[in-house]
Amino acid sequence: MAFALTPNTLFGRQRTGTFRKTYSVLPGFNLSLGYTLGYLTLIVLIPIAAVFLKTSELSFAEFWKVVTAPRVLASYKLSFGASMIAAAINAVFGLMLAWVLVRYSFPGKRIVDALVDLPFALPTAVAGIALTALYARNGWIGQYVEGVLGIKIAFAPAGVLVALVFIGLPFVVRTVQPILEDLETELEEAAASLGARRWQTFRYVLLPILLPALLTGFALAFARAVGEYGSVIFIAGNIPLVSEITPLIIITKLEQYDYVGATAVALVMLLFSFVLLLVINALQAWSSRSIGGSR
Amino acid sequence: MSIEVRNIHKRFGNFTALNDISLNFESGQLVALLGPSGCGKTTLLRIIAGLEQADSGIVTLEGEDASVSSVRERQVGFVFQHYALFKHMTVFDNVAFGMRMKPRAQRPSKQQIKDKVHELLNLVQLDWLADRYPSQLSGGQRQRIALARALAVEPRVLLLDEPFGALDAKVRKELRRWLRKLHDELHITSIFVTHDQEEALEVADKVVLMDHGHVEQVGTPEEVYNHPATPFVYSFLGSVNLFHGRVEEEGLRVGADAVPHTQDNFTEGSEVFAFVRPHELRIVTDTGYTQGVAAKVVRVLSFGVSARVELDGLDREKDQHFEVELTQAQVAELALIPGQHVRLVPSRLKLFDRPGYVSADAVSNSGSKQSSTGARA
């Protein structure tokens, strides 16, 4: 399941609503809108409609029974909970990473910059296997964390979180980085000359400017984490009711030829994700409007 | 509050931005740091503010060594060329920012902040814009808000970095006069940086002229304009015509021409720069006249109160340009035609030694620099 909502498609602020015949400097509005809608229908809407259609083979009682089974409920909790936490962690450390990459120059900066994109490019299964090998009881990190501190990461919910943090990192860094690059240092100097301390400058001057981009990065990282499958199944251990993610439930049902059950769960996931992304996008639109000033 | 800087040095890599600067800014004065771009004036201002650290030297604020304290502790108001307003805050919040950032114990109450902000907005005559965002304001309004914001923390010094540099000519002139008025009301020690000589002369109590990281002259606008200490100051302040010449018995020898001169504190045979303001040149159309520099009329601009005549030197190798300012009546009387050959006779010459004349390199360097100033004038 992969779909991304950009703030402009949902909360477009361009006033293009009227269809009066006017001559614009940007011609081709009708053509490009028609093409966009057709394309979106083909690529996104039709597959999603298929999910609805397939699910409608169930009566509501049957549907409800499938989607509220204890094992499925536990998986929602893990999938959405871990994705939220992972996106939050990425928002904080992604911002820090972007800050370091923009503000300082140090040897090997380009390499670090390139490394950020690695989670994009790496096949997720490879990432999953690598993380499992690291965090398992006999792995490099696992032997200390699990052996000495007694915290179980691989084959536990914590492992899911680790994998989701890994794959979500680039989204925050890459959305925040350009905004940080455009930030005038004069703003910070002005704040300092007005008596603001370092953290006050960050809290009241920088953060409000970065917030829309940060929220976009958060939303993207979250969406990616919810849909992630490949890397998680290796490290999660997939213990029913404990470390089973929703995409895995769907795959399991498919393997049992329970197509209707699989689409029912998928439908719930879809609706959940849609609502959450809608909320995040609304937040994003609100915060960016408060920055630009009401036009 | 008085400000003193002593022996300030600052380098950026190989470039010397400030070379041993020592200055004294008296309390309550409005001082202009004037110079061409890259002369180090902004760097000096930023060092006084604490936004930049000097490599060596001392900054003293009211007798206290402030060299090691940060911007925050120096209590200086800084106004940036590009306003640096917080664009996610309303005008009100921008002005209130400094007061709201104070530690809880020193922070004024909400009502006090509100009163103070409105008082400042009234001072800059923009109280009606309190709820707008910076993006909704014009450049001149933004800069006045930036000034109100800087004044809100009751700074001991006000530092302005090319405050009108980003504005168009008309607004600039308006704000200039307004700044002077504001300073007369508040009497806060202020330093502003500018590359516009008209702005500096018109607004400041005292002008500091800088070039290539050192101070050329310090004085009141009248002093620096009427008694420029160096060739740089002479050519930087206002339009100027330049001759390269040699002092001789009966006058000044400029190429093939002889120019009368009255300054006799130069020894015979010394090589000099001779400066003349455009209004200090007389045009002689009489072809039999032998005194003065030969030139050819290029263009006559006769609009405004006075008319200007642009001329080229006849010596083609030197590629010299001159400018003469006359009254409309004089121009009408002379009836100049482009291409006409005339002679230029200065009524007053200001001579400066031509240092490093022995090195041919130095002459061509300074020569080209001066003539470019002349051409611009």
PDB file of C-alpha atoms in Angstrom, chain A residues 184 186-187 189-197 200 204-205 208-209 290-294, chain B residues 46 51 71-72 76 78 80 84-89 97-98 101 133 135-136 149-150 153:
ATOM      1  CA  GLU A 184      18.667  33.863   6.931  1.00  0.00           C
ATOM      2  CA  GLU A 186      20.220  37.527  10.198  1.00  0.00           C
ATOM      3  CA  LEU A 187      17.051  36.301  11.885  1.00  0.00           C
ATOM      4  CA  GLU A 189      21.369  37.573  14.907  1.00  0.00           C
ATOM      5  CA  ALA A 190      18.358  39.839  15.286  1.00  0.00           C
ATOM      6  CA  ALA A 191      16.899  37.568  17.955  1.00  0.00           C
ATOM      7  CA  ALA A 192      20.207  37.498  19.823  1.00  0.00           C
ATOM      8  CA  SER A 193      20.577  41.281  19.656  1.00  0.00           C
ATOM      9  CA  LEU A 194      17.076  41.537  21.149  1.00  0.00           C
ATOM     10  CA  GLY A 195      18.255  39.499  24.115  1.00  0.00           C
ATOM     11  CA  ALA A 196      16.944  36.038  23.203  1.00  0.00           C
ATOM     12  CA  ARG A 197      18.917  33.082  24.473  1.00  0.00           C
ATOM     13  CA  GLN A 200      14.508  30.971  22.862  1.00  0.00           C
ATOM     14  CA  TYR A 204      10.268  31.210  18.959  1.00  0.00           C
ATOM     15  CA  VAL A 205      12.108  32.078  15.749  1.00  0.00           C
ATOM     16  CA  PRO A 208       7.806  28.132  13.764  1.00  0.00           C
ATOM     17  CA  ILE A 209       9.509  28.573  10.393  1.00  0.00           C
ATOM     18  CA  SER A 290       0.510  31.313  10.181  1.00  0.00           C
ATOM     19  CA  ILE A 291       4.018  31.781   8.812  1.00  0.00           C
ATOM     20  CA  GLY A 292       3.256  33.473   5.549  1.00  0.00           C
ATOM     21  CA  GLY A 293       0.723  35.768   7.088  1.00  0.00           C
ATOM     22  CA  SER A 294      -2.885  35.634   5.925  1.00  0.00           C
TER      23      SER A 294
ATOM     24  CA  ARG B  46      29.194  44.105  13.554  1.00  0.00           C
ATOM     25  CA  LEU B  51      27.958  39.852  16.032  1.00  0.00           C
ATOM     26  CA  VAL B  71      25.496  40.484  21.569  1.00  0.00           C
ATOM     27  CA  ARG B  72      22.891  39.608  24.144  1.00  0.00           C
ATOM     28  CA  VAL B  76      22.760  47.185  21.511  1.00  0.00           C
ATOM     29  CA  PHE B  78      20.811  46.416  15.644  1.00  0.00           C
ATOM     30  CA  PHE B  80      19.677  45.119   9.416  1.00  0.00           C
ATOM     31  CA  ALA B  84      15.317  40.614   9.404  1.00  0.00           C
ATOM     32  CA  LEU B  85      11.759  40.796  10.690  1.00  0.00           C
ATOM     33  CA  PHE B  86      10.236  37.565  12.007  1.00  0.00           C
ATOM     34  CA  LYS B  87       7.770  36.896   9.242  1.00  0.00           C
ATOM     35  CA  HIS B  88       5.661  34.404  11.180  1.00  0.00           C
ATOM     36  CA  MET B  89       4.837  37.078  13.755  1.00  0.00           C
ATOM     37  CA  PHE B  97       9.739  40.055  21.015  1.00  0.00           C
ATOM     38  CA  GLY B  98      12.637  41.580  22.935  1.00  0.00           C
ATOM     39  CA  MET B 101      12.382  37.137  25.858  1.00  0.00           C
ATOM     40  CA  TYR B 133       2.378  40.502   9.012  1.00  0.00           C
ATOM     41  CA  SER B 135       4.912  40.373   4.194  1.00  0.00           C
ATOM     42  CA  GLN B 136       2.023  42.829   3.963  1.00  0.00           C
ATOM     43  CA  ARG B 149      11.689  46.424  17.493  1.00  0.00           C
ATOM     44  CA  ALA B 150      15.299  47.367  18.206  1.00  0.00           C
ATOM     45  CA  VAL B 153      14.633  46.668  24.533  1.00  0.00           C
TER      46      VAL B 153
END
